[in-house]
Every structure is written in C-alpha cells, then in structure tokens.
PDB file of C-alpha atoms in Angstrom:
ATOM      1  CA  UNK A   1     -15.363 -19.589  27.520  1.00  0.00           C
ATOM      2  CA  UNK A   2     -15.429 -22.938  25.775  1.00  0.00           C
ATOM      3  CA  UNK A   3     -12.828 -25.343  27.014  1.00  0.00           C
ATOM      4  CA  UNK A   4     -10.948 -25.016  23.421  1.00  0.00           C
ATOM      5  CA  UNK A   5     -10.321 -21.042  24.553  1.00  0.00           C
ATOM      6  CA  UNK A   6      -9.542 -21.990  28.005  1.00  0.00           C
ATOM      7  CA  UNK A   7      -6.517 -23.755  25.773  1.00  0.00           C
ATOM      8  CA  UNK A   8      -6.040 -21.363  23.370  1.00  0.00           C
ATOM      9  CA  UNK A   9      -5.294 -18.489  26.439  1.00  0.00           C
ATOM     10  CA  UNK A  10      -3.063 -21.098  28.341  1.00  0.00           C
ATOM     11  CA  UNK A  11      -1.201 -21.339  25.486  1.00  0.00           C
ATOM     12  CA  UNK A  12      -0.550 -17.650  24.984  1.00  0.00           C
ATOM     13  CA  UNK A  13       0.269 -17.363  29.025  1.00  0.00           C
ATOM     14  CA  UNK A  14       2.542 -19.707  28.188  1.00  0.00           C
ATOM     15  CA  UNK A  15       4.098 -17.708  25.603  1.00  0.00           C
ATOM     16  CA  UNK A  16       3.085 -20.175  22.692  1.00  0.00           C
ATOM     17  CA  UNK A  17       2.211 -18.291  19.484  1.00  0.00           C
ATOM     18  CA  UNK A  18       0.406 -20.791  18.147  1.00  0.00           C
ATOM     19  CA  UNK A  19      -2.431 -20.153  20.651  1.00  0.00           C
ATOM     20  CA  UNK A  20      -2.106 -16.417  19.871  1.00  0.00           C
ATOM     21  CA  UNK A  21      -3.084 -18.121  16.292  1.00  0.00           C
ATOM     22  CA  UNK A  22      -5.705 -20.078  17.442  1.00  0.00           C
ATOM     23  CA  UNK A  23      -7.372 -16.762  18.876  1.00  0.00           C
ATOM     24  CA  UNK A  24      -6.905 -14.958  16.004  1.00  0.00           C
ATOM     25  CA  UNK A  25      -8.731 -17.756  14.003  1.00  0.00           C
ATOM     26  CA  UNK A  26     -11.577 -17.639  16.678  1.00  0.00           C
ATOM     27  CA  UNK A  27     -11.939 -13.833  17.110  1.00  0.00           C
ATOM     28  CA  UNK A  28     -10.334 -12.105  14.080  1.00  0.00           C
ATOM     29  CA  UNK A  29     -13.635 -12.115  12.274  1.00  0.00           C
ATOM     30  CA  UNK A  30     -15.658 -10.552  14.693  1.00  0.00           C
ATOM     31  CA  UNK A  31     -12.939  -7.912  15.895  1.00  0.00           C
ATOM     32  CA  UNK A  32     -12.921  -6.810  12.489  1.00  0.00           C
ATOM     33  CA  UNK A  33     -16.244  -6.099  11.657  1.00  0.00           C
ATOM     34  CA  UNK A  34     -16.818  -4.206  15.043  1.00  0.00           C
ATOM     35  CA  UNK A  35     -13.471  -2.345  14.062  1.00  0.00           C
ATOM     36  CA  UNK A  36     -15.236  -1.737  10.595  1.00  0.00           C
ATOM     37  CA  UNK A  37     -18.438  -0.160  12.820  1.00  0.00           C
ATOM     38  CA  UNK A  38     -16.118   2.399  14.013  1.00  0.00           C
ATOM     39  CA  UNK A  39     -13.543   3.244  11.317  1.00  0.00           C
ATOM     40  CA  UNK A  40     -14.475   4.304   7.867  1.00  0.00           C
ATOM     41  CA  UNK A  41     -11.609   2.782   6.074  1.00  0.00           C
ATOM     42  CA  UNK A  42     -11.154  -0.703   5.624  1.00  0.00           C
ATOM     43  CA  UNK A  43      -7.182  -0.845   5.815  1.00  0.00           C
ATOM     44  CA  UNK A  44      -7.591   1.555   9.227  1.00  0.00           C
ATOM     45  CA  UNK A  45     -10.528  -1.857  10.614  1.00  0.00           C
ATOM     46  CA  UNK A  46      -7.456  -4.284   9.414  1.00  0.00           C
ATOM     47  CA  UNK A  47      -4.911  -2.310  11.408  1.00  0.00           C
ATOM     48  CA  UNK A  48      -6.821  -1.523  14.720  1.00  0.00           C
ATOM     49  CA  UNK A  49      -7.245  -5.873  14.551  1.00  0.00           C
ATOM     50  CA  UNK A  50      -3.859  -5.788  14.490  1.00  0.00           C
ATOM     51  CA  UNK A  51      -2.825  -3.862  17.297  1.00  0.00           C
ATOM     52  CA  UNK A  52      -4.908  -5.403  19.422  1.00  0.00           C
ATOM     53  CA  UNK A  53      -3.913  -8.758  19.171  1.00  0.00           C
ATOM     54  CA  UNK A  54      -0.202  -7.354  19.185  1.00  0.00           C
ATOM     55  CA  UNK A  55      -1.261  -5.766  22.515  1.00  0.00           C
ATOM     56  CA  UNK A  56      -2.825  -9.004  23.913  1.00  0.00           C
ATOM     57  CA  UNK A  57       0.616 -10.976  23.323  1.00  0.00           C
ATOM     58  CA  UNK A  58       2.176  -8.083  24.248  1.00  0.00           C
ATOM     59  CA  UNK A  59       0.426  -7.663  27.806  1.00  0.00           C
ATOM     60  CA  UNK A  60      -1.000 -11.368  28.286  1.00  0.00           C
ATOM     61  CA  UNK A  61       0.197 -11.570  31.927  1.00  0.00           C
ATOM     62  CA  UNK A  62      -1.787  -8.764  32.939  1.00  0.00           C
ATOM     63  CA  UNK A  63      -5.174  -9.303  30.331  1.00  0.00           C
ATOM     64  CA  UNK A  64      -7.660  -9.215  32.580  1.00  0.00           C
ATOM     65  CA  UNK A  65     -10.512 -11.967  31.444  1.00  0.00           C
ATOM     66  CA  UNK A  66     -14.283 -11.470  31.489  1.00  0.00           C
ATOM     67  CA  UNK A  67     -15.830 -15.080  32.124  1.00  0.00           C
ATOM     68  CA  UNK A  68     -12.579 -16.668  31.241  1.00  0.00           C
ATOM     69  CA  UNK A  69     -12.396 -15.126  27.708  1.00  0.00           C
ATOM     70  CA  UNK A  70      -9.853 -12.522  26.459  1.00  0.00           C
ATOM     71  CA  UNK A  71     -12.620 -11.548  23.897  1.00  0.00           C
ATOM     72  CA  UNK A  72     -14.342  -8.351  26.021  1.00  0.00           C
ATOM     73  CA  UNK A  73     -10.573  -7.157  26.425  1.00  0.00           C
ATOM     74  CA  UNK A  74      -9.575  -7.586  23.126  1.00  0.00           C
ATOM     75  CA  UNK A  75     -12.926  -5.942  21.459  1.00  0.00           C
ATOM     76  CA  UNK A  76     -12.659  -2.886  23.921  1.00  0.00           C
ATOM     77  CA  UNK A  77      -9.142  -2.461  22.844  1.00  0.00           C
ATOM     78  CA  UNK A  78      -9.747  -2.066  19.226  1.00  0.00           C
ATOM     79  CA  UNK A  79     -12.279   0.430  20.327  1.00  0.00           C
ATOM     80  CA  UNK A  80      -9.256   2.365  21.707  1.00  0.00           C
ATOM     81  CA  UNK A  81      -7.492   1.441  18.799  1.00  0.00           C
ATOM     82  CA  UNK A  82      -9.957   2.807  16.130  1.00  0.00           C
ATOM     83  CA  UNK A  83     -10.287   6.092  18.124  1.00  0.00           C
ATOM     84  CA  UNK A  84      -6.545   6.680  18.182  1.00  0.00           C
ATOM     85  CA  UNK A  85      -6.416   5.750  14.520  1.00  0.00           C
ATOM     86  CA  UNK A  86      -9.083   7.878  13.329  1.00  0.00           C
ATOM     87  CA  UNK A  87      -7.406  10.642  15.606  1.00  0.00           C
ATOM     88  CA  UNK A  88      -4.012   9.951  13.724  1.00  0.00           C
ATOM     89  CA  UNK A  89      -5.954  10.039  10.041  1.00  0.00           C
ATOM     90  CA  UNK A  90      -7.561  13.828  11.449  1.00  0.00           C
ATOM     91  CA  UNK A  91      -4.120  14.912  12.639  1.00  0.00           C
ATOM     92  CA  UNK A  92      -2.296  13.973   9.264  1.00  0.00           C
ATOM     93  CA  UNK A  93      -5.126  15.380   7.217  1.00  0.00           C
ATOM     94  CA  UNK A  94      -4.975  18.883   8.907  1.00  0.00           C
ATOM     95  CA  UNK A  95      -1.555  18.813   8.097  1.00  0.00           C
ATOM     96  CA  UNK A  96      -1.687  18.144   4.979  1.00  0.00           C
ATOM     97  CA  UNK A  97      -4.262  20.776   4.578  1.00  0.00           C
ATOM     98  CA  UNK A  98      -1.657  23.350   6.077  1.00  0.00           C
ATOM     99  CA  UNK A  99       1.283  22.604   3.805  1.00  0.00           C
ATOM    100  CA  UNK A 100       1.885  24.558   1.496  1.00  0.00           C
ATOM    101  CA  UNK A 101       0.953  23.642  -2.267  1.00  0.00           C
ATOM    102  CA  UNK A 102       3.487  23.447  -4.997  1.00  0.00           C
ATOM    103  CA  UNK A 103       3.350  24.775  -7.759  1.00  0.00           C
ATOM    104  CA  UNK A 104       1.939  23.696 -10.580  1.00  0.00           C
ATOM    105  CA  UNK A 105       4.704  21.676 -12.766  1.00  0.00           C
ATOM    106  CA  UNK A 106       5.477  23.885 -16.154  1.00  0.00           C
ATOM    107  CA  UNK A 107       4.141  22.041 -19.664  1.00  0.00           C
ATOM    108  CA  UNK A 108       7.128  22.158 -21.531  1.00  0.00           C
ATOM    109  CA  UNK A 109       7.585  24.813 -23.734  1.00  0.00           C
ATOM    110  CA  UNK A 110       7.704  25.475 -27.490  1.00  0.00           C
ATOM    111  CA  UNK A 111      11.493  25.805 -27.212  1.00  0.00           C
ATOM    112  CA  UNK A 112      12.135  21.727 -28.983  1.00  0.00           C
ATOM    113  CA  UNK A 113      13.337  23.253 -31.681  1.00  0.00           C
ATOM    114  CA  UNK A 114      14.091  19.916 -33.349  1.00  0.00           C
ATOM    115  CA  UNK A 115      10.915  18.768 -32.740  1.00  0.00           C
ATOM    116  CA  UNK A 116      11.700  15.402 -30.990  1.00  0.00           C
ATOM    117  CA  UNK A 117       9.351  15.800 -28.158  1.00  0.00           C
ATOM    118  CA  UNK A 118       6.691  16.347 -30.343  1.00  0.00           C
ATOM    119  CA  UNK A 119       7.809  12.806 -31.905  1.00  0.00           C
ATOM    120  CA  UNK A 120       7.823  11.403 -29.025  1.00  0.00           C
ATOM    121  CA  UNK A 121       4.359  12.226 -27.848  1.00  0.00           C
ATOM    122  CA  UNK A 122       2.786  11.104 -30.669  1.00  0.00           C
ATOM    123  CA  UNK A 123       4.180   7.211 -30.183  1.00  0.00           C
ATOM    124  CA  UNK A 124       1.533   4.659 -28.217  1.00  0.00           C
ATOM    125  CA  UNK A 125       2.289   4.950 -24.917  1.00  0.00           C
ATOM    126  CA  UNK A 126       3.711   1.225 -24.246  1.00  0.00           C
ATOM    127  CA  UNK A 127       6.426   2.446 -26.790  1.00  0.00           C
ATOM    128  CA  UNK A 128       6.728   5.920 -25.352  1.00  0.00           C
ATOM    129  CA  UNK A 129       6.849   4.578 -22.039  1.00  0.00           C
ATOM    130  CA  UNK A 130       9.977   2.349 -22.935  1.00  0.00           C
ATOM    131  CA  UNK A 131      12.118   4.895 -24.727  1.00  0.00           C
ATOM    132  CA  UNK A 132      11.699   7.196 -21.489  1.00  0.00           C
ATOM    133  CA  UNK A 133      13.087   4.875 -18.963  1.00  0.00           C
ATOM    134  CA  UNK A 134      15.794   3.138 -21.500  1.00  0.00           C
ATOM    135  CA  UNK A 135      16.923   6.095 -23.300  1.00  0.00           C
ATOM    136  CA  UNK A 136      15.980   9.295 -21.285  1.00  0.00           C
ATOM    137  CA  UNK A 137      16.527   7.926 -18.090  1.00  0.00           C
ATOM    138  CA  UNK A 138      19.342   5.551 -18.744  1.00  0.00           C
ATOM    139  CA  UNK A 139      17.967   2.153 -17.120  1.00  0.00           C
ATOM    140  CA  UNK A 140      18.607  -0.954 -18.304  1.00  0.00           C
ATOM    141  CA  UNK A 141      16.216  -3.227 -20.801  1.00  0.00           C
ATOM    142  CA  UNK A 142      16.257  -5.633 -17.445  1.00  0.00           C
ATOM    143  CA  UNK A 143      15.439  -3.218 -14.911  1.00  0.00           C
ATOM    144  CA  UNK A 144      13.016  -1.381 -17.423  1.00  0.00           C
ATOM    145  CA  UNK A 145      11.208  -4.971 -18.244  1.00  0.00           C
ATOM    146  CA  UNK A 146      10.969  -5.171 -14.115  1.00  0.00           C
ATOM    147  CA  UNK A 147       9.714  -1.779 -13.957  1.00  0.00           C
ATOM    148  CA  UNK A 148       6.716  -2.053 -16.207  1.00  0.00           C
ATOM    149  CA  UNK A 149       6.295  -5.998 -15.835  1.00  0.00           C
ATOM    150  CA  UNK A 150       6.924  -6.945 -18.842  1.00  0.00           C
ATOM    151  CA  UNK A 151       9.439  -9.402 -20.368  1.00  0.00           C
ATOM    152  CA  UNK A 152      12.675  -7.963 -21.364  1.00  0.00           C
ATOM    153  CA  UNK A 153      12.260  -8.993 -24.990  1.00  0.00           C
ATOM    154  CA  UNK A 154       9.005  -6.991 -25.387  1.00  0.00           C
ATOM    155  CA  UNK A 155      11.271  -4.003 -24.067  1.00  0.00           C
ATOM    156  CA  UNK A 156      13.548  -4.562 -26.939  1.00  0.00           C
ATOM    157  CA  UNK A 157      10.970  -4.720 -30.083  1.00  0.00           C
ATOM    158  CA  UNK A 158       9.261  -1.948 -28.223  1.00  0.00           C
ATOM    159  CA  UNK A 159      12.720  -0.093 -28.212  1.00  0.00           C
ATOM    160  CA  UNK A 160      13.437  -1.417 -32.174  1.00  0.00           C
ATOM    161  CA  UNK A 161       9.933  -0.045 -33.466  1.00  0.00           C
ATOM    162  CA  UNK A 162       9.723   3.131 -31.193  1.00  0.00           C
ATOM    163  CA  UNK A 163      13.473   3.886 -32.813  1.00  0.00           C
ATOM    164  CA  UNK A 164      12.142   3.116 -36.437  1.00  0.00           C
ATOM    165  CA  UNK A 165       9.585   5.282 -35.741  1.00  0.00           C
ATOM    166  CA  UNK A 166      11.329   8.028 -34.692  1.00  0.00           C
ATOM    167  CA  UNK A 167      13.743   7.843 -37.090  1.00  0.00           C
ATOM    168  CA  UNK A 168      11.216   8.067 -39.532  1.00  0.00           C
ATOM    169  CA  UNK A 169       9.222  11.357 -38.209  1.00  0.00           C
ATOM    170  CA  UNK A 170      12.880  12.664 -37.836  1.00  0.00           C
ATOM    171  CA  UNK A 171      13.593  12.213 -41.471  1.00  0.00           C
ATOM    172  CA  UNK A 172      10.618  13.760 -42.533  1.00  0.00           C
ATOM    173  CA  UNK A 173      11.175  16.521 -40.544  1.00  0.00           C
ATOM    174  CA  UNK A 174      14.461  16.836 -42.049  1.00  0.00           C
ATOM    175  CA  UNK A 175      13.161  17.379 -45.704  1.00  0.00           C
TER     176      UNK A 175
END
C-alpha cells in the first residue's frame, strides 16, 4: 500500500467520506471488472461494486487489511456479493417461472358499431397516441406533453389535426 492509500484508509477510519471517495476512484475500476468475471449482467457487476464499498464504510473498524490495503477485502467481498446476487436473480426467476400466466388480453371486438375505433387506428401513431391520453384517458395537454416528451403545443396541433381527421372519417361514415 502506497502512502496515498495509507491516507485514503485513515481517512475512512476516521469516518471521512471523502477518503471512502478517494478509494472508490483508486479501486472502483478494477472491482468492477472482476465483478463483471463473475456476474453476467452488467447492472448486477455495478451493484455487487456497490455493496461492497457500502460494506467497507459500513464495517471499516473491523476491515481487516492485507499489506496495509483494504483492496484483498474489498475484492473478496464482491465475490460474496456476486454469488448472493446471482443467487437472488435464480430465486426471482424460478418464481417467476411458477406464477401463473395471465391470460391473454382480448382484441377488441367487432361490437364499435359506430366505427370510431376503427378511425382511430388508422391515424399515425404520434396523433393516435395524443387523443388516447387527452381524450380517452382524461389527462391534461401539460401532463400529456410530459408524458410523451414533447412540447405542449405539439400536443395541441396533434389534438387539432387528429380531431379534423376524425371528424372527417366520421362524416363519411355518416353518408
């Protein structure tokens, strides 16, 4: 252990976070790619990292240091890390497997006797998409603008045109 770590880890006995920073800096990288050596999924690598430095602030009075560095404890704690992980991803997938399925959800049936669903499937979907949320489901043009990150005035030509065309088809229809 360099004489910068020996800093770094009398910092963190001390309860300073910024040394806890200083060995995340130093250490993060290669944590992380031996978490990636054991785990499959990157998020699951990013995680186990996490824990264990959580767990080395967490227990820092009682990390017991190889050659004055916290690195052997840290790298054989992600170890334990990734295996409980991967043992958490089994667990949740057999149960998953083991739920029982819904079923399927119904197409909608023939029974639009006016023929407005029909009218509405046949807009562009950025249209379709905007009548749904403002007229069908009642939000506002604001919270529908948030919804699909758009501005709110695109919302409201969206709205205009999507209502022209309807209008239109429903017209037609009529004659």
């Amino acid at each position: 252990m360099g004489n910068d770590e020996a800093a770094e880890w009398a910092l963190v006995c001390a309860g300073d976070p910024a040394g806890l920073a200083a060995l995340f800096d130093r250490h993060e990288a290669r944590l992380f790619r031996h978490a990636c050596r054991l785990l499959t999924a990157r998020e699951d690598a990013k995680d186990a990292v996490t824990i264990a430095f959580f767990e080395l602030w967490r227990k820092r009075a009682s990390v017991r240091l190889v050659e004055g560095s916290p690195l052997p404890w840290m790298l054989n704690t992600v170890a334990h890390c990734a295996r409980n992980l991967e043992r958490s991803r089994r667990r949740y997938g057999a149960l998953i497997a083991r739920a029982p399925r819904p079923d399927p959800p119904r197409e909608l049936s023939g029974n639009d006797e006016s023929g407005v669903l029909a009218a509405l499937r046949r807009l562009p979907h950025r249209e379709q998409s905007v009548v749904v949320l403002t007229v069908l489901e009642g939000y506002g043009e604001r919270e529908t603008a948030q919804t699909l990150g758009i501005p709110v005035g695109t919302v409201k030509s969206r709205l205009t045109r999507a209502r022209e065309k309807l209008r239109d088809e429903m017209t037609a229809m009529g004659e």
